[in-house]
Amino acid sequence: MVGKKSGKALRDEGLERTDNNMDLSSWPQVQAINQKNYYTDYLKRDDQYLAFRLQNEEARTKMTKTAKDRDRALAMAKPEGAEGEAEADGDATMEDAEDTPIETAGSKVIVIHVGSQNLRIGLSSDALPKTVPMVIARKASKNESEDHPEPKPKRVKRDDGTAEEPENLFGEEWSSQFNRMSADLKVHMRQNKRRMLPNSKEMVVNFNRRTVPETISEHNDPMRVEWTELSKPPPEYIVGQPALRLPDSSNPRYKLYWPILNGCCNETDYKSKRELFLDISLILEDAIKTQLGLTSKKNWPQYSCVFVIPDLYEKSYVNQVLEMLMREFAFARVCFIQESLAATFGAGFTSACVVDIGAQKTSICCVEEGMCVENSRVNLKMGGRDVTETFIQMMLHDHFPYTDINLWRRYDFLLAEELKKNLCTMDEASVSPQVFDFHLRVAGQDTQKHTFKAFDEVHLAPMGFFEPTIFDNSDKLLGRRKLIERSVDIYDGQSNDPVSTAQSEILTALAPPLPKANGDSQPASSEVQATPARPQQPSALGRLQDQDQTPRSSVAGSPVPETNGTPQAGGANTPAAAPTTQPSHPAVESRDDILPVFPLDNAILTSIAHAARSDEKKMKDFIGGYYGRWRGHLDQWFLDERLRSLRPAFTKDIMIGVPPRDLDPQVVVWKGASIFGKLNATNDSWIGQLEYDRLGHRLMAYKCMWAY
């Protein structure tokens, strides 16, 4: 073993270590932080955020300007010797002030509420909004009816290509469900002591079989339609009501596009995301110019904008809308508000369960003290458009005289909407064989007057909200996520769109069963897909009914569209997802192959159950003050009766709220957003141009009143 050498030996060998006091590098040396005792206040104070700094600076600037104006007014005051002149000048100043018009609160705020079928827009100072169809017509080689060779509603054809009999026009399964609903209605009416003729259905069918239309010449039709005439040269696009009044046989052809479908972006009819949001921008721009009279875009930077978004929104959609409003429209400020919260503003409620039935979407959310309860949000893909289509199906089933009706044609679509609006009702007293008539008006043709009879179709079509399998749900998921991907977190790559345990619970009930332990799963055979799903009750609703000791009612789920690689959501031989205390798959909400179509009454109670969290007092508050915003699709008392049958323990507490001053329920959300737009002193949600230029859509995390 070699011993340690001495310093003298190392010096003799030239290996002695020397130090010349020079640094190893010219870079500054940073001392290591003492890990036991260090502190930083980075991003721990509000004044370190740009959004809050700009807000405070704006307040200081306003206060400074007010002080300067006051000092200037005092400095310009006359001396004591000229009191008379000062009084005269003061009187003149007061007269000038009276002559100067005072700006109305909200006159510089534009409120926009975009829906699947209609756009409501107006100034915050307006009493009511302007309603514009959310549609645009573009030049195309074919119109929408020519582009879809199969009519709507879809008919079943024989093997030889000929049409089936009206009773089997939509398949045996649909006909059997319609007949069962009709038989259940008869039983219910007899229980309520309502008289009904035993052969009512036969009377309707026989009358409709032999009726013949009456032809009315155009000059004898006092209610003839003014069709949209094309200019020369024809425009590239037409927006709003004129687009719906374009003749189907126009030259050149135009095709209708609806940018919003089932409450979200229409990814089925568009080829790119740019075209989709371009159409949204064109519709909004035309509405601002024609409905609000702001024809010059140079004046738009003087206006602010309040934009209404869904409760369960998609961040990619909100971010794109924010960019559109700030960049293309150049508004001075923009803020967002959720639909249910805006509804409580408009209805004057502090706490309520808001039920919003739109054209193609139904949303449910509990609002408590000015905040949407996150876990109570429910979004169902069904609405008044489904009632329209189902009503036409039921009428065709009972030999409707206008057998060639096709909702892809514009005049047929408007006719069907008019028939639904005038005839459909939830009042059982109105269910009886009655004679009705309608006028079929086609551009360039004589008007045809049809007479027909209707019986229980007027009641059973809106009953589809409680038995949604009667609706045609086969194409509601087509093209989903084709153009717009889910918003994801930049750190973990997971989806950061808002989630709700109530929505997850409903999707879990509709989801296909999990694979077995050995890896096998239920086969997605035609036998399984032959019968619609009837899953069990959601867990929260089941716990509530267990507390009431009442039997659980049957809940009909909705089958998933038959697409390749997508399993059917339940079936005749498919067991439903077992109810648990919490949804067994929290990530099931992020699945886009499950269609959220669920009975309305059960969905309302599920939302309330997740908002109350087993608190009986909150349960009574929500169920005793729920507010409905629907467009004549449901009667208030009927939904009350359905909820009382499910929750008999709260029979005395269930009560629906009505809008104040007989306000139309369709505009309550817009009205609440307009009120929100006037709260300049207490509204911290405004996003300015300077803030957006520096931070972009990241500002939403600081500016929204909810957790964005």
XYZ file of C-alpha atoms in Angstrom:
708
model
C 0.000 0.000 0.000
C 1.425 3.310 -1.098
C 1.486 5.923 1.646
C 0.465 9.548 1.317
C 3.130 11.759 -0.215
C 4.308 14.834 1.599
C 4.049 18.337 0.242
C 7.780 18.500 -0.430
C 7.664 15.299 -2.506
C 4.717 16.685 -4.555
C 6.598 19.955 -5.093
C 9.660 18.097 -6.273
C 7.582 16.111 -8.724
C 5.697 19.256 -9.937
C 2.328 18.022 -8.621
C 1.880 20.518 -5.800
C -1.497 22.285 -5.878
C -1.275 26.060 -6.195
C -3.958 28.799 -6.068
C -3.565 32.029 -8.031
C -6.851 33.554 -6.698
C -8.420 33.620 -10.188
C -12.083 32.675 -10.816
C -12.821 29.620 -12.837
C -15.200 31.614 -15.025
C -16.044 35.235 -15.830
C -19.792 34.491 -15.407
C -21.253 35.890 -12.165
C -21.607 33.298 -9.491
C -25.112 32.935 -7.994
C -25.168 31.713 -4.448
C -27.494 28.801 -3.744
C -30.725 29.626 -1.945
C -31.003 28.511 1.608
C -33.758 25.924 1.243
C -34.645 26.176 4.907
C -35.565 29.849 4.899
C -36.607 31.621 1.723
C -39.766 33.456 0.579
C -41.180 35.043 -2.574
C -44.340 37.068 -3.186
C -44.410 36.470 -6.933
C -48.055 36.425 -8.193
C -49.349 36.451 -4.624
C -50.914 39.902 -4.722
C -53.655 41.246 -6.953
C -51.604 44.266 -7.967
C -49.134 41.934 -9.690
C -51.732 40.837 -12.288
C -52.086 43.002 -15.361
C -55.861 42.734 -15.336
C -56.094 44.119 -11.796
C -53.425 46.757 -12.400
C -55.249 48.132 -15.426
C -58.498 48.155 -13.498
C -56.920 50.119 -10.642
C -55.225 52.472 -13.091
C -58.563 53.126 -14.783
C -60.162 53.925 -11.438
C -57.300 56.292 -10.517
C -57.476 57.984 -13.911
C -61.202 58.503 -13.535
C -60.771 59.914 -10.029
C -57.970 62.236 -11.222
C -60.065 63.491 -14.120
C -63.002 64.186 -11.805
C -60.763 66.155 -9.435
C -59.248 68.170 -12.294
C -62.677 69.003 -13.678
C -63.811 70.158 -10.256
C -60.693 72.320 -9.791
C -61.104 73.810 -13.256
C -64.709 74.710 -12.507
C -63.665 76.422 -9.255
C -60.833 78.282 -10.967
C -63.168 79.651 -13.615
C -65.558 81.016 -10.986
C -66.075 84.831 -11.032
C -64.810 87.107 -8.198
C -67.165 88.346 -5.484
C -67.684 91.763 -7.186
C -69.325 90.147 -10.170
C -71.980 88.143 -8.398
C -74.672 89.170 -10.841
C -72.587 88.144 -13.808
C -71.708 84.870 -12.096
C -75.387 84.132 -11.468
C -76.190 84.910 -15.085
C -73.351 82.704 -16.279
C -74.542 79.964 -13.935
C -78.073 80.163 -15.319
C -76.723 79.989 -18.864
C -74.569 77.019 -17.953
C -77.563 75.206 -16.447
C -79.595 75.885 -19.591
C -76.789 74.530 -21.746
C -76.594 71.436 -19.529
C -80.328 70.882 -19.920
C -80.036 71.158 -23.707
C -77.164 68.633 -23.796
C -78.597 65.092 -24.187
C -77.728 62.700 -21.386
C -76.479 59.305 -22.561
C -78.863 56.514 -21.533
C -77.355 53.781 -19.394
C -76.474 50.812 -21.580
C -76.883 52.669 -24.865
C -73.280 51.808 -25.755
C -73.502 48.123 -24.789
C -74.480 45.452 -27.349
C -75.973 42.246 -25.903
C -75.721 39.076 -28.035
C -77.376 35.723 -27.337
C -76.629 33.098 -29.994
C -78.854 30.028 -30.242
C -79.168 27.031 -32.523
C -82.120 28.501 -34.412
C -82.367 32.177 -33.450
C -80.050 35.053 -32.638
C -81.240 37.666 -30.156
C -79.421 40.956 -30.277
C -79.997 44.474 -29.032
C -78.623 47.350 -27.013
C -78.600 47.045 -23.257
C -80.889 50.080 -23.080
C -83.542 48.404 -25.256
C -86.637 46.928 -23.654
C -86.673 43.854 -25.915
C -84.162 42.331 -28.333
C -84.396 41.814 -32.071
C -84.756 38.172 -33.104
C -83.003 36.976 -36.266
C -82.799 33.399 -37.623
C -79.272 32.090 -37.060
C -78.901 30.983 -40.682
C -76.964 32.016 -43.776
C -77.588 31.066 -47.415
C -74.572 30.655 -49.689
C -74.286 30.034 -53.405
C -74.058 26.322 -54.183
C -74.675 23.868 -56.982
C -77.547 22.270 -55.028
C -79.902 23.440 -52.317
C -80.267 21.508 -49.073
C -83.222 19.393 -50.269
C -81.351 18.400 -53.441
C -78.193 17.721 -51.435
C -80.141 15.298 -49.196
C -81.944 12.837 -51.456
C -83.556 11.159 -48.448
C -86.501 13.218 -47.129
C -86.853 14.366 -43.561
C -88.343 12.763 -41.489
C -86.676 9.596 -42.745
C -89.027 7.079 -44.305
C -88.666 3.302 -44.444
C -88.857 1.739 -47.901
C -89.639 -1.771 -49.014
C -87.059 -3.996 -50.626
C -88.363 -3.036 -54.075
C -87.832 0.678 -53.302
C -91.496 1.600 -52.903
C -92.810 3.452 -49.883
C -94.264 1.604 -46.943
C -97.801 2.060 -45.684
C -98.224 5.081 -43.392
C -98.519 2.815 -40.339
C -95.060 1.366 -41.033
C -93.487 4.433 -42.594
C -90.971 4.865 -39.764
C -90.346 1.273 -38.759
C -92.142 -1.182 -36.527
C -90.229 -0.158 -33.427
C -91.222 3.503 -33.734
C -94.836 2.618 -34.534
C -95.097 0.316 -31.524
C -93.757 3.013 -29.208
C -96.172 5.581 -30.659
C -99.109 3.209 -30.185
C -98.018 2.469 -26.621
C -97.816 6.176 -25.789
C -101.268 6.651 -27.293
C -102.684 3.806 -25.196
C -101.054 5.184 -22.025
C -102.606 8.577 -22.725
C -106.062 7.038 -23.001
C -105.608 5.296 -19.663
C -104.408 8.506 -18.021
C -107.323 10.488 -19.408
C -109.832 7.928 -18.150
C -108.249 8.101 -14.712
C -108.730 11.874 -14.786
C -112.421 11.421 -15.727
C -111.999 12.805 -19.222
C -114.385 11.508 -21.850
C -112.964 10.024 -25.029
C -114.613 8.452 -28.035
C -113.536 4.830 -28.460
C -112.935 5.155 -32.207
C -111.218 8.545 -32.241
C -108.109 7.307 -34.037
C -110.143 5.606 -36.770
C -112.142 8.781 -37.330
C -108.950 10.769 -37.850
C -107.403 8.217 -40.221
C -110.555 7.867 -42.330
C -110.980 11.635 -42.620
C -107.359 12.204 -43.634
C -107.511 9.425 -46.227
C -110.319 10.970 -48.233
C -109.509 14.677 -47.929
C -108.504 16.488 -51.127
C -106.573 19.800 -51.216
C -108.216 22.945 -52.528
C -106.301 25.111 -54.998
C -106.270 28.882 -54.470
C -104.855 31.172 -57.123
C -102.097 33.481 -55.980
C -104.069 36.704 -56.525
C -106.880 35.349 -54.319
C -104.553 34.494 -51.427
C -104.556 37.420 -48.977
C -101.739 35.870 -46.891
C -99.384 35.135 -49.753
C -95.687 35.050 -48.914
C -93.252 37.667 -50.149
C -90.336 35.592 -51.400
C -86.815 36.988 -51.475
C -85.902 38.368 -54.873
C -82.297 38.142 -55.979
C -80.486 41.244 -57.131
C -78.312 41.421 -60.206
C -75.657 40.256 -59.812
C -76.875 37.868 -57.092
C -75.081 38.208 -53.743
C -72.642 35.609 -52.483
C -74.634 35.104 -49.287
C -77.947 36.105 -47.683
C -78.476 36.231 -43.921
C -81.453 35.825 -41.594
C -85.134 35.806 -42.505
C -84.539 36.620 -46.196
C -82.459 33.437 -46.423
C -85.416 31.333 -45.239
C -87.651 33.010 -47.831
C -85.371 32.168 -50.758
C -87.213 29.977 -53.304
C -85.812 26.450 -53.433
C -85.744 26.710 -57.234
C -83.801 29.988 -57.280
C -81.256 30.643 -60.005
C -78.478 30.418 -58.925
C -79.074 27.871 -56.200
C -78.451 28.702 -52.543
C -77.851 26.320 -49.671
C -78.744 27.092 -46.062
C -76.131 26.714 -43.331
C -76.857 26.747 -39.595
C -73.520 27.452 -37.817
C -74.847 26.341 -34.412
C -76.255 22.812 -34.210
C -77.613 21.207 -31.028
C -76.168 24.020 -28.947
C -72.591 23.688 -30.234
C -70.668 24.356 -33.421
C -71.997 22.649 -36.540
C -69.147 20.409 -37.630
C -71.341 18.291 -39.917
C -72.089 20.710 -42.744
C -68.816 22.649 -42.766
C -65.485 21.654 -44.247
C -63.221 23.856 -42.133
C -63.226 25.703 -38.848
C -62.489 28.972 -40.631
C -65.656 28.755 -42.751
C -67.736 27.953 -39.681
C -66.670 30.981 -37.659
C -66.703 33.165 -40.761
C -70.437 32.489 -41.124
C -71.009 33.263 -37.444
C -69.142 36.521 -37.932
C -71.167 37.428 -41.041
C -74.484 36.751 -39.302
C -73.518 38.869 -36.291
C -72.172 41.660 -38.491
C -75.345 41.780 -40.586
C -77.527 41.802 -37.457
C -75.577 44.689 -35.932
C -75.884 46.705 -39.118
C -79.533 45.979 -39.964
C -81.144 45.477 -36.558
C -79.177 48.009 -34.493
C -78.555 50.569 -37.220
C -74.765 50.624 -36.704
C -73.924 50.568 -40.397
C -70.402 51.990 -40.079
C -67.821 49.728 -38.470
C -65.795 52.830 -37.593
C -68.217 53.486 -34.718
C -68.048 49.981 -33.263
C -64.940 50.653 -31.110
C -67.141 52.992 -29.047
C -69.362 50.067 -27.995
C -68.970 47.284 -25.478
C -70.400 43.777 -25.841
C -72.006 41.273 -23.462
C -71.991 37.764 -24.948
C -74.121 34.935 -23.525
C -72.519 31.467 -23.465
C -73.916 28.056 -22.391
C -73.510 26.816 -18.831
C -71.482 23.827 -20.032
C -69.478 25.726 -22.631
C -66.499 24.659 -24.716
C -63.381 26.747 -24.186
C -62.320 26.548 -27.817
C -65.640 28.138 -28.839
C -65.429 30.869 -26.195
C -61.832 31.706 -27.099
C -62.696 31.937 -30.775
C -65.695 34.193 -30.069
C -63.535 36.429 -27.871
C -60.994 36.813 -30.654
C -63.762 37.612 -33.137
C -65.284 40.315 -30.952
C -61.948 41.925 -30.095
C -60.181 41.633 -33.454
C -62.814 41.674 -36.206
C -65.478 43.782 -34.494
C -62.970 45.846 -32.451
C -65.324 46.395 -29.519
C -63.932 48.503 -26.694
C -64.727 45.889 -24.052
C -66.196 42.392 -23.949
C -67.564 40.256 -21.119
C -69.287 36.870 -20.915
C -72.208 35.611 -18.851
C -73.672 32.123 -18.538
C -77.223 31.441 -19.721
C -78.722 30.278 -16.434
C -77.216 33.149 -14.481
C -78.567 35.603 -17.050
C -82.005 33.970 -16.721
C -82.064 34.611 -12.969
C -81.057 38.224 -13.615
C -83.940 38.604 -16.027
C -86.486 36.794 -13.857
C -85.420 38.523 -10.641
C -84.518 35.335 -8.724
C -81.581 34.940 -6.366
C -81.749 31.135 -6.214
C -83.504 28.930 -8.723
C -83.229 25.831 -10.876
C -83.309 27.149 -14.437
C -84.736 24.864 -17.131
C -84.060 26.223 -20.618
C -85.668 24.359 -23.524
C -84.367 25.727 -26.797
C -84.739 24.677 -30.398
C -82.141 21.900 -30.295
C -80.720 21.984 -26.759
C -82.095 21.761 -23.236
C -79.968 23.035 -20.381
C -80.629 22.705 -16.654
C -78.652 24.471 -13.946
C -79.175 25.526 -10.343
C -78.181 29.090 -9.498
C -77.452 30.104 -5.919
C -76.630 33.650 -4.827
C -75.503 34.807 -8.243
C -73.386 31.754 -9.079
C -74.120 28.677 -11.164
C -73.661 25.536 -9.086
C -71.027 23.767 -11.175
C -72.014 20.181 -10.433
C -75.692 20.801 -11.272
C -75.163 21.750 -14.914
C -76.894 19.456 -17.423
C -76.900 19.767 -21.207
C -79.308 17.587 -23.218
C -79.302 17.426 -27.012
C -83.038 17.742 -27.596
C -85.411 20.642 -28.069
C -88.287 22.120 -29.990
C -86.916 21.049 -33.375
C -87.285 17.411 -32.261
C -90.908 18.101 -31.315
C -91.516 19.520 -34.804
C -90.072 16.497 -36.555
C -91.821 14.014 -34.271
C -95.158 15.800 -34.712
C -94.846 15.461 -38.501
C -93.946 11.786 -38.089
C -97.045 11.166 -35.983
C -99.267 13.006 -38.446
C -97.852 11.020 -41.387
C -98.434 7.849 -39.395
C -102.124 8.833 -39.218
C -102.412 9.498 -42.990
C -101.549 13.201 -43.066
C -102.896 14.477 -46.417
C -99.649 16.242 -47.351
C -97.637 13.047 -47.687
C -94.763 14.665 -49.596
C -93.686 16.957 -46.757
C -89.910 17.229 -46.492
C -88.307 19.337 -43.772
C -85.208 19.838 -45.908
C -87.343 22.142 -48.072
C -87.595 25.660 -46.701
C -91.315 26.152 -47.155
C -92.047 22.771 -45.583
C -89.810 23.568 -42.621
C -91.597 26.877 -41.996
C -94.960 25.125 -42.393
C -94.026 22.420 -39.869
C -92.841 25.014 -37.343
C -96.107 26.906 -37.745
C -98.207 23.755 -37.271
C -96.291 22.797 -34.140
C -96.615 26.271 -32.682
C -100.366 26.465 -33.318
C -101.458 22.909 -32.548
C -99.148 21.196 -30.048
C -100.266 21.396 -26.433
C -99.834 19.588 -23.114
C -103.427 20.238 -22.039
C -105.253 16.901 -22.020
C -108.592 18.715 -22.263
C -107.625 19.727 -25.815
C -106.981 16.125 -26.888
C -109.932 15.232 -29.113
C -110.518 14.710 -32.849
C -110.462 18.220 -34.304
C -110.419 19.605 -37.832
C -107.572 21.926 -38.812
C -106.349 23.424 -42.053
C -103.159 24.910 -43.420
C -102.056 26.646 -46.600
C -99.135 25.283 -48.567
C -97.390 28.166 -50.304
C -94.607 27.467 -52.790
C -92.807 30.103 -54.836
C -94.183 30.253 -58.374
C -97.116 27.906 -57.638
C -100.724 28.314 -56.607
C -101.566 27.989 -52.941
C -103.033 24.680 -51.766
C -105.396 24.565 -48.801
C -105.306 21.231 -46.943
C -107.838 20.152 -44.353
C -106.977 17.413 -41.879
C -107.886 15.977 -38.507
C -105.583 15.525 -35.534
C -106.148 13.665 -32.299
C -103.506 12.809 -29.703
C -100.528 13.733 -31.924
C -100.708 17.311 -30.664
C -100.082 16.044 -27.115
C -97.750 13.101 -27.677
C -95.180 15.042 -29.738
C -94.102 17.311 -26.828
C -94.355 14.266 -24.547
C -91.114 13.203 -26.215
C -89.265 15.313 -23.639
C -90.191 12.625 -21.116
C -89.751 9.683 -23.524
C -86.906 10.900 -25.739
C -86.502 7.625 -27.627
C -89.473 8.715 -29.743
C -87.182 11.406 -31.196
C -84.905 10.699 -34.147
C -81.437 10.809 -32.557
C -79.581 8.954 -35.280
C -77.588 11.836 -36.752
C -76.985 14.158 -33.798
C -73.388 13.030 -33.305
C -72.341 12.982 -36.944
C -69.190 14.985 -37.568
C -68.551 15.609 -33.878
C -64.917 16.696 -33.253
C -64.268 16.681 -36.982
C -63.156 20.327 -37.076
C -62.744 21.524 -33.485
C -60.728 19.497 -31.006
C -61.287 19.638 -27.271
C -59.440 22.311 -25.357
C -56.614 20.717 -23.362
C -54.355 21.881 -20.570
C -50.885 22.839 -21.781
C -49.194 21.065 -18.863
C -50.857 17.661 -18.589
C -52.648 17.449 -21.952
C -55.981 16.647 -20.310
C -59.238 18.273 -21.361
C -59.941 21.448 -19.386
C -63.512 22.039 -20.529
C -65.941 22.466 -17.617
C -67.362 19.267 -16.153
C -70.389 18.481 -14.032
C -71.095 15.469 -11.854
C -74.782 15.662 -12.796
C -73.919 15.452 -16.493
C -71.418 12.670 -15.819
C -74.051 10.716 -13.931
C -76.491 10.949 -16.818
C -73.837 9.908 -19.325
C -72.846 7.018 -17.093
C -76.447 5.822 -17.080
C -76.507 6.017 -20.881
C -73.029 4.569 -21.426
C -72.486 1.011 -22.672
C -71.509 -1.561 -20.034
C -67.889 -1.937 -19.035
C -65.882 -4.890 -20.322
C -65.916 -7.935 -18.086
C -62.939 -8.998 -16.003
C -61.801 -11.518 -18.632
C -61.760 -8.805 -21.283
C -65.037 -9.769 -22.954
C -67.762 -7.198 -23.481
C -71.297 -7.219 -24.727
C -71.377 -7.590 -28.510
C -72.820 -4.684 -30.440
C -75.077 -6.951 -32.480
C -78.180 -6.002 -34.377
C -80.259 -7.714 -31.699
C -78.845 -5.374 -29.061
C -79.461 -2.332 -31.216
C -83.020 -3.326 -32.061
C -84.506 -2.016 -28.818
C -83.783 1.399 -27.288
C -81.957 1.527 -24.007
C -83.804 1.699 -20.702
C -81.051 2.251 -18.150
C -81.556 2.489 -14.442
C -82.027 5.672 -12.474
C -78.992 7.876 -11.863
C -77.528 7.423 -8.429
C -78.404 10.839 -6.972
C -81.993 10.589 -8.134
C -82.176 7.048 -6.834
C -81.003 8.151 -3.383
C -83.655 10.859 -3.307
C -86.423 8.433 -4.184
C -85.127 5.972 -1.606
C -85.506 8.723 0.979
C -89.090 9.288 -0.135
C -89.706 5.516 -0.149
C -91.337 5.765 -3.536
C -90.829 3.332 -6.412
C -88.446 4.370 -9.111
C -90.049 5.192 -12.424
C -88.725 3.829 -15.671
C -86.246 6.048 -17.444
C -85.800 5.628 -21.172
C -82.357 6.343 -22.420
C -81.337 7.249 -25.948
C -79.583 4.983 -28.428
C -76.301 6.105 -29.890
C -76.230 6.646 -33.667
C -75.211 3.537 -35.534
C -71.686 4.459 -36.543
C -68.748 2.205 -37.135
C -66.750 1.540 -34.038
C -69.313 3.144 -31.730
C -71.152 0.755 -29.394
C -74.841 1.167 -28.836
C -75.689 2.889 -25.543
C -77.605 0.094 -23.937
C -80.129 -2.237 -25.466
C -82.635 -4.953 -24.841
C -80.011 -7.417 -23.676
C -77.538 -4.866 -22.373
C -77.480 -4.244 -18.620
C -77.447 -0.625 -17.534
C -74.586 0.905 -15.630
C -74.926 0.110 -11.971
C -75.716 3.161 -9.836
C -73.014 4.138 -7.380
C -72.462 6.913 -4.908
C -70.387 8.802 -7.475
C -70.228 8.220 -11.231
C -68.157 5.123 -11.865
C -66.390 6.854 -14.758
C -65.622 10.507 -14.036
C -64.028 10.715 -17.473
C -67.197 9.513 -19.212
C -68.264 13.125 -19.716
C -65.388 13.714 -22.087
C -66.680 10.976 -24.399
C -68.264 12.248 -27.582
C -69.830 8.940 -28.619
C -72.543 9.117 -25.942
C -75.551 11.236 -26.843
C -76.913 13.091 -23.784
C -80.641 12.571 -24.340
C -82.514 11.859 -21.109
C -86.070 12.269 -19.715
C -86.530 15.892 -18.727
C -88.168 15.362 -15.332
C -85.457 12.959 -14.184
C -82.744 15.283 -15.479
C -84.206 18.179 -13.453
C -84.228 16.150 -10.247
C -80.698 14.903 -10.942
C -79.478 18.480 -11.313
C -81.216 19.568 -8.105
C -79.851 16.571 -6.208
C -76.255 17.459 -7.105
C -76.839 21.108 -6.244
C -78.439 20.386 -2.854
C -75.899 17.718 -1.778
C -78.395 15.993 0.511
C -79.323 19.306 2.163
C -83.104 19.167 2.483
C -83.426 22.933 2.902
C -81.545 23.589 -0.325
C -83.587 20.904 -2.019
C -86.789 22.719 -1.071
C -85.351 26.033 -2.218
C -84.434 24.722 -5.649
C -87.436 22.519 -6.261
C -89.759 25.163 -4.869
C -88.366 27.915 -7.054
C -87.360 26.419 -10.361
C -87.739 28.657 -13.361
C -88.592 27.394 -16.823
C -87.571 29.130 -20.024
C -89.247 27.340 -22.875
C -90.926 28.417 -26.057
C -94.420 27.046 -25.613
C -93.228 23.429 -25.796
C -94.438 22.560 -22.289
C -97.180 23.755 -19.994
C -96.068 24.785 -16.519
C -98.633 22.734 -14.654
C -97.779 19.577 -16.614
C -94.121 19.643 -15.612
C -95.184 20.344 -12.044
C -97.349 17.235 -12.127
C -94.500 15.111 -13.466
C -92.135 16.292 -10.730
C -94.753 15.734 -8.024
C -95.210 12.159 -9.186
C -91.460 11.585 -8.785
C -91.101 13.539 -5.529
C -94.369 13.214 -3.584
C -92.647 14.328 -0.370
C -92.146 17.797 -1.912
C -95.620 18.122 -3.417
C -96.361 21.357 -1.548
C -92.938 22.838 -2.307
C -92.871 22.345 -6.081
C -93.718 25.611 -7.779
C -92.642 27.097 -11.085
C -91.569 30.703 -11.315
C -92.899 33.042 -13.974
C -91.065 36.004 -15.522
C -91.962 39.437 -14.152
C -94.378 41.772 -15.917
C -95.537 39.032 -18.301
C -92.143 39.034 -20.029
C -91.810 36.554 -22.876
C -89.807 33.592 -21.535
C -87.863 33.452 -24.814
C -86.128 36.773 -24.115
C -85.534 36.414 -20.365
C -81.904 35.325 -20.835
C -81.196 38.271 -23.120
C -82.952 40.615 -20.694
C -80.809 39.385 -17.814
C -77.650 39.863 -19.881
C -78.730 43.422 -20.715
C -79.155 44.143 -16.996
C -75.712 42.691 -16.382
C -74.285 44.991 -19.035
C -75.484 48.073 -17.157
C -73.633 47.172 -13.941
C -70.496 49.100 -14.809
C -69.708 50.028 -11.205
C -69.761 46.449 -9.876
C -68.904 44.468 -13.012
C -65.246 43.414 -13.037
C -65.662 41.014 -15.969
C -64.886 43.469 -18.762
C -61.935 42.619 -21.021
C -60.334 45.632 -22.703
C -58.308 45.868 -25.882
C -54.979 46.542 -24.131
C -55.443 43.571 -21.828
C -56.333 41.268 -24.685
C -53.381 42.443 -26.754
C -50.994 41.444 -23.962
C -52.568 38.321 -22.450
C -55.098 37.034 -25.001
C -57.675 34.497 -23.873
C -55.664 33.792 -20.712
C -57.508 36.786 -19.258
C -60.635 34.645 -18.949
C -59.176 32.974 -15.875
C -59.104 36.345 -14.070
C -62.142 38.071 -15.571
C -64.900 35.454 -15.347
C -67.151 35.356 -12.301
C -66.873 31.575 -12.277
C -63.944 29.170 -12.349
C -62.938 29.254 -16.007
